[in-house]
Amino acid sequence: MVFQSEEGGEEKPASLLLSQITELRPNNLYALMHLWKEKEGFPNLRILHVVGCDNLKGNLDPSSVSFRNLVTLRVGECNGIKKLITHPTAKSLVQLKQMRISYCENIEEIIQGGDDDDDEISFPQLNHLELGNLPKLESFCSSGNYTFGFPSLEDLFLRDCPKMKMFSQGHSNTPMLHKVHGRGIQEHWEGSLNNTIQQLFRQKHAMIEEGENPEEDQSNPSTSNTQNLTEEVENSIKDQGNSSISIFE
């Protein structure tokens, strides 16, 4: 990819041009292998939606990339990704307000741990977190004993994450979350986010063994599925007056 200025035909440094981009939406780019290789990436990026890019491998970003201005992150149908973002990148997400990850068949965890496995990671602005149709997701972060801070998180939506046994290895501070809503569950809370998800995991699998909660057909996910999930979540948010976690079975 060659970036050129309009003045005199001289090339601008890629880092200068990338710094001017605030919104990026790669969609159904099946041969795309890297969003960027530059060390700084898109330093002023505020919106990043990545959908249908199956050749993206490993992480969404190099560990050197900072998302310090990112407000919205949405990733869907990117089946080559196993660990969404690295620990250093996660620590840069101080402005992030919405994160929606769905229909990614091979994602095992959202944040990949690093060397400082007892570090603290805070998302001070994050108020909406959605994880949907992630059949291999085991936890938000399972490879490090991090303490997570979510002081603004009001809505956490989980759907079809059958292997998610816990939220993270370490403690999660979620002062705005006080109850769990879901089919057959009313105002369920076990004192912490981890304990709540562990209890829901046990309940769900007990119901499956009894034949009361068959798995939904998750074959052939499409962009329309991702849109349907987003619309369903947004409608649910409008109907809720209190901070909650919603478990869609």
Coordinates of C-alpha atoms in Angstrom, one line a residue:
M1 CA 0.0 0.0 0.0
V2 CA 1.4 3.4 -1.0
F3 CA 0.2 6.6 0.5
Q4 CA 0.8 9.8 -1.6
S5 CA 0.0 13.4 -0.9
E6 CA -1.9 15.5 -3.4
E7 CA 0.7 18.3 -3.2
G8 CA 3.6 17.8 -5.6
G9 CA 3.1 14.0 -5.8
E10 CA 5.5 13.5 -2.9
E11 CA 4.9 10.5 -0.6
K12 CA 3.8 11.2 2.9
P13 CA 5.0 9.0 5.7
A14 CA 2.5 6.3 6.4
S15 CA 2.4 7.1 10.1
L16 CA 1.3 10.7 9.3
L17 CA -1.5 9.5 7.1
L18 CA -2.6 6.8 9.5
S19 CA -2.8 9.4 12.3
Q20 CA -5.6 11.3 10.4
I21 CA -7.9 8.2 10.3
T22 CA -10.6 8.2 13.0
E23 CA -12.9 5.4 11.7
L24 CA -12.0 2.1 10.1
R25 CA -14.5 -0.6 8.9
P26 CA -12.9 -3.5 7.0
N27 CA -15.7 -5.7 5.8
N28 CA -15.5 -9.1 4.1
L29 CA -11.9 -8.7 3.0
Y30 CA -11.2 -12.4 2.9
A31 CA -7.5 -12.1 1.9
L32 CA -6.7 -9.5 4.5
M33 CA -3.9 -10.8 6.8
H34 CA -2.9 -7.7 8.8
L35 CA -4.8 -4.5 9.7
W36 CA -1.4 -2.8 10.0
K37 CA 2.2 -3.4 10.6
E38 CA 3.2 0.1 11.6
K39 CA 4.3 0.4 15.2
E40 CA 1.9 3.2 16.0
G41 CA -1.0 1.8 13.9
F42 CA -3.9 4.4 13.9
P43 CA -3.2 6.5 17.0
N44 CA -6.4 8.6 16.6
L45 CA -8.8 5.8 15.7
R46 CA -12.1 6.1 17.5
I47 CA -14.3 3.5 15.7
L48 CA -13.0 0.1 14.6
H49 CA -15.5 -2.5 13.1
V50 CA -13.9 -5.6 11.6
V51 CA -16.3 -8.1 10.0
G52 CA -15.7 -11.2 7.8
C53 CA -11.9 -11.1 7.6
D54 CA -11.1 -14.8 8.1
N55 CA -7.5 -14.5 7.2
L56 CA -6.6 -12.3 10.1
K57 CA -4.4 -14.6 12.2
G58 CA -3.3 -14.5 15.8
N59 CA -4.2 -11.2 17.4
L60 CA -6.2 -8.3 16.0
D61 CA -3.2 -6.1 16.5
P62 CA 0.5 -6.2 17.1
S63 CA 1.4 -5.8 20.8
S64 CA 3.0 -2.4 20.1
V65 CA -0.3 -0.8 18.9
S66 CA -2.0 1.7 21.2
F67 CA -5.8 2.3 21.0
R68 CA -5.8 5.2 23.4
N69 CA -8.5 7.0 21.5
L70 CA -10.7 4.1 20.6
V71 CA -14.4 4.4 21.7
T72 CA -16.1 1.5 19.9
L73 CA -14.7 -1.9 19.0
R74 CA -16.7 -4.5 17.1
V75 CA -15.4 -7.7 15.7
G76 CA -17.4 -10.4 13.9
E77 CA -16.9 -13.5 11.8
C78 CA -13.1 -13.4 12.0
N79 CA -12.5 -17.1 12.5
G80 CA -8.7 -16.9 12.3
I81 CA -8.3 -14.9 15.5
K82 CA -7.7 -16.9 18.7
K83 CA -6.6 -14.1 21.2
L84 CA -8.3 -10.8 20.3
I85 CA -5.9 -8.2 21.8
T86 CA -2.6 -8.3 23.7
H87 CA -2.1 -7.2 27.3
P88 CA -0.3 -3.9 26.4
T89 CA -3.0 -2.9 23.9
A90 CA -5.7 -3.7 26.5
K91 CA -4.1 -1.2 28.9
S92 CA -4.3 1.5 26.3
L93 CA -8.1 1.3 26.0
V94 CA -8.9 4.0 28.4
Q95 CA -11.5 5.7 26.2
L96 CA -13.3 2.5 25.1
K97 CA -17.1 2.6 25.7
Q98 CA -18.4 -0.3 23.7
M99 CA -16.9 -3.7 22.9
R100 CA -18.9 -6.2 20.8
I101 CA -17.3 -9.5 19.8
S102 CA -19.5 -12.1 18.0
Y103 CA -19.5 -15.1 15.6
C104 CA -15.8 -15.8 15.8
E105 CA -15.4 -19.6 15.9
N106 CA -11.9 -19.8 17.3
I107 CA -11.5 -17.0 19.8
E108 CA -10.4 -18.5 23.1
E109 CA -9.9 -15.4 25.2
I110 CA -10.4 -11.6 24.6
I111 CA -7.2 -10.4 26.2
Q112 CA -4.0 -12.4 25.9
G113 CA -1.8 -12.3 29.0
G114 CA 1.8 -11.1 29.1
D115 CA 4.8 -11.3 31.4
D116 CA 3.2 -9.1 34.2
D117 CA 0.5 -11.6 35.1
D118 CA -0.4 -9.9 38.3
D119 CA -0.9 -6.4 36.7
E120 CA -4.1 -4.4 36.8
I121 CA -6.1 -3.5 33.7
S122 CA -8.7 -0.8 33.8
F123 CA -11.5 0.1 31.4
P124 CA -12.7 3.3 33.0
Q125 CA -15.2 4.3 30.3
L126 CA -16.5 0.9 29.2
N127 CA -20.2 0.7 29.8
H128 CA -21.3 -2.0 27.3
L129 CA -19.7 -5.4 26.7
E130 CA -21.2 -8.0 24.4
L131 CA -19.8 -11.5 23.8
G132 CA -21.9 -13.7 21.5
N133 CA -21.7 -16.9 19.6
L134 CA -18.1 -17.7 20.6
P135 CA -18.0 -21.5 20.9
K136 CA -14.4 -21.7 22.0
L137 CA -14.3 -18.7 24.4
E138 CA -13.2 -19.9 27.8
S139 CA -12.9 -16.5 29.6
F140 CA -12.3 -12.8 29.0
C141 CA -8.7 -13.4 30.1
S142 CA -7.5 -16.9 31.2
S143 CA -3.7 -16.5 30.6
G144 CA -2.9 -14.0 33.4
N145 CA -3.9 -13.3 37.0
Y146 CA -4.9 -9.7 36.2
T147 CA -7.2 -7.5 38.3
F148 CA -9.8 -5.9 36.0
G149 CA -11.4 -2.6 36.7
F150 CA -14.8 -1.8 35.1
P151 CA -16.1 1.2 37.1
S152 CA -18.6 2.2 34.4
L153 CA -19.8 -1.2 33.1
E154 CA -23.6 -1.3 33.2
D155 CA -24.4 -3.9 30.6
L156 CA -22.7 -7.3 29.9
F157 CA -24.4 -9.5 27.4
L158 CA -23.4 -13.2 26.9
R159 CA -24.8 -15.5 24.3
D160 CA -23.8 -18.9 23.1
C161 CA -20.4 -19.1 24.9
P162 CA -20.8 -22.7 26.1
K163 CA -17.2 -23.0 27.3
M164 CA -17.1 -19.8 29.4
K165 CA -16.6 -21.1 32.9
M166 CA -15.3 -17.8 34.4
F167 CA -14.7 -14.2 33.5
S168 CA -11.0 -14.1 34.4
Q169 CA -8.4 -15.7 36.6
G170 CA -8.2 -12.6 38.8
H171 CA -10.7 -10.3 40.5
S172 CA -13.0 -8.0 38.5
N173 CA -14.2 -4.8 40.1
T174 CA -17.7 -4.1 38.7
P175 CA -19.5 -1.7 41.0
M176 CA -22.3 -0.9 38.5
L177 CA -23.3 -4.5 38.0
H178 CA -25.6 -6.0 40.7
K179 CA -27.8 -8.6 39.2
V180 CA -28.0 -11.1 36.3
H181 CA -31.0 -11.6 34.0
G182 CA -31.6 -14.6 31.8
R183 CA -34.1 -17.3 30.9
G184 CA -35.2 -18.9 34.1
I185 CA -33.0 -16.6 36.2
Q186 CA -34.2 -13.5 37.9
E187 CA -31.9 -11.0 39.7
H188 CA -29.2 -13.7 40.1
W189 CA -26.0 -12.5 41.7
E190 CA -23.3 -14.5 43.5
G191 CA -21.3 -11.6 44.9
S192 CA -18.9 -11.2 42.0
L193 CA -18.7 -11.4 38.3
N194 CA -16.6 -14.6 38.4
N195 CA -18.8 -16.4 40.9
T196 CA -21.9 -15.4 38.9
I197 CA -20.6 -16.8 35.6
Q198 CA -19.3 -19.9 37.2
Q199 CA -22.7 -20.6 38.7
L200 CA -24.5 -19.9 35.4
F201 CA -22.1 -22.3 33.7
R202 CA -23.0 -25.0 36.2
Q203 CA -26.7 -24.4 35.9
K204 CA -26.7 -24.3 32.1
H205 CA -24.8 -27.6 31.8
A206 CA -27.0 -29.2 34.4
M207 CA -30.0 -28.2 32.3
I208 CA -28.4 -29.5 29.1
E209 CA -27.8 -32.9 30.8
E210 CA -31.5 -33.0 31.7
G211 CA -32.5 -32.2 28.1
E212 CA -34.1 -28.9 29.1
N213 CA -31.8 -26.5 27.2
P214 CA -30.7 -27.8 23.8
E215 CA -28.0 -25.9 22.0
E216 CA -29.0 -23.6 19.2
D217 CA -27.8 -24.3 15.7
Q218 CA -24.7 -22.2 15.2
S219 CA -23.8 -23.4 11.7
N220 CA -23.1 -21.0 8.8
P221 CA -23.0 -17.7 10.8
S222 CA -23.4 -14.7 8.5
T223 CA -23.2 -10.9 8.7
S224 CA -27.0 -10.9 9.1
N225 CA -26.6 -13.0 12.2
T226 CA -24.2 -10.5 13.7
Q227 CA -26.7 -7.7 12.9
N228 CA -29.5 -9.6 14.4
L229 CA -27.5 -10.1 17.6
T230 CA -26.7 -6.4 17.8
E231 CA -30.3 -5.4 17.2
E232 CA -31.5 -7.9 19.9
V233 CA -29.0 -6.5 22.4
E234 CA -29.9 -2.9 21.7
N235 CA -33.6 -3.6 22.1
S236 CA -32.8 -5.4 25.4
I237 CA -30.9 -2.4 26.6
K238 CA -33.8 -0.1 25.9
D239 CA -36.1 -2.4 28.0
Q240 CA -33.8 -2.5 31.0
G241 CA -33.8 0.3 33.5
N242 CA -31.2 -1.2 35.8
S243 CA -27.6 -2.2 35.4
S244 CA -27.4 -5.9 34.6
I245 CA -25.9 -8.9 32.9
S246 CA -28.2 -10.6 30.4
I247 CA -27.6 -14.2 29.5
F248 CA -29.4 -15.1 26.3
E249 CA -29.7 -18.9 26.1

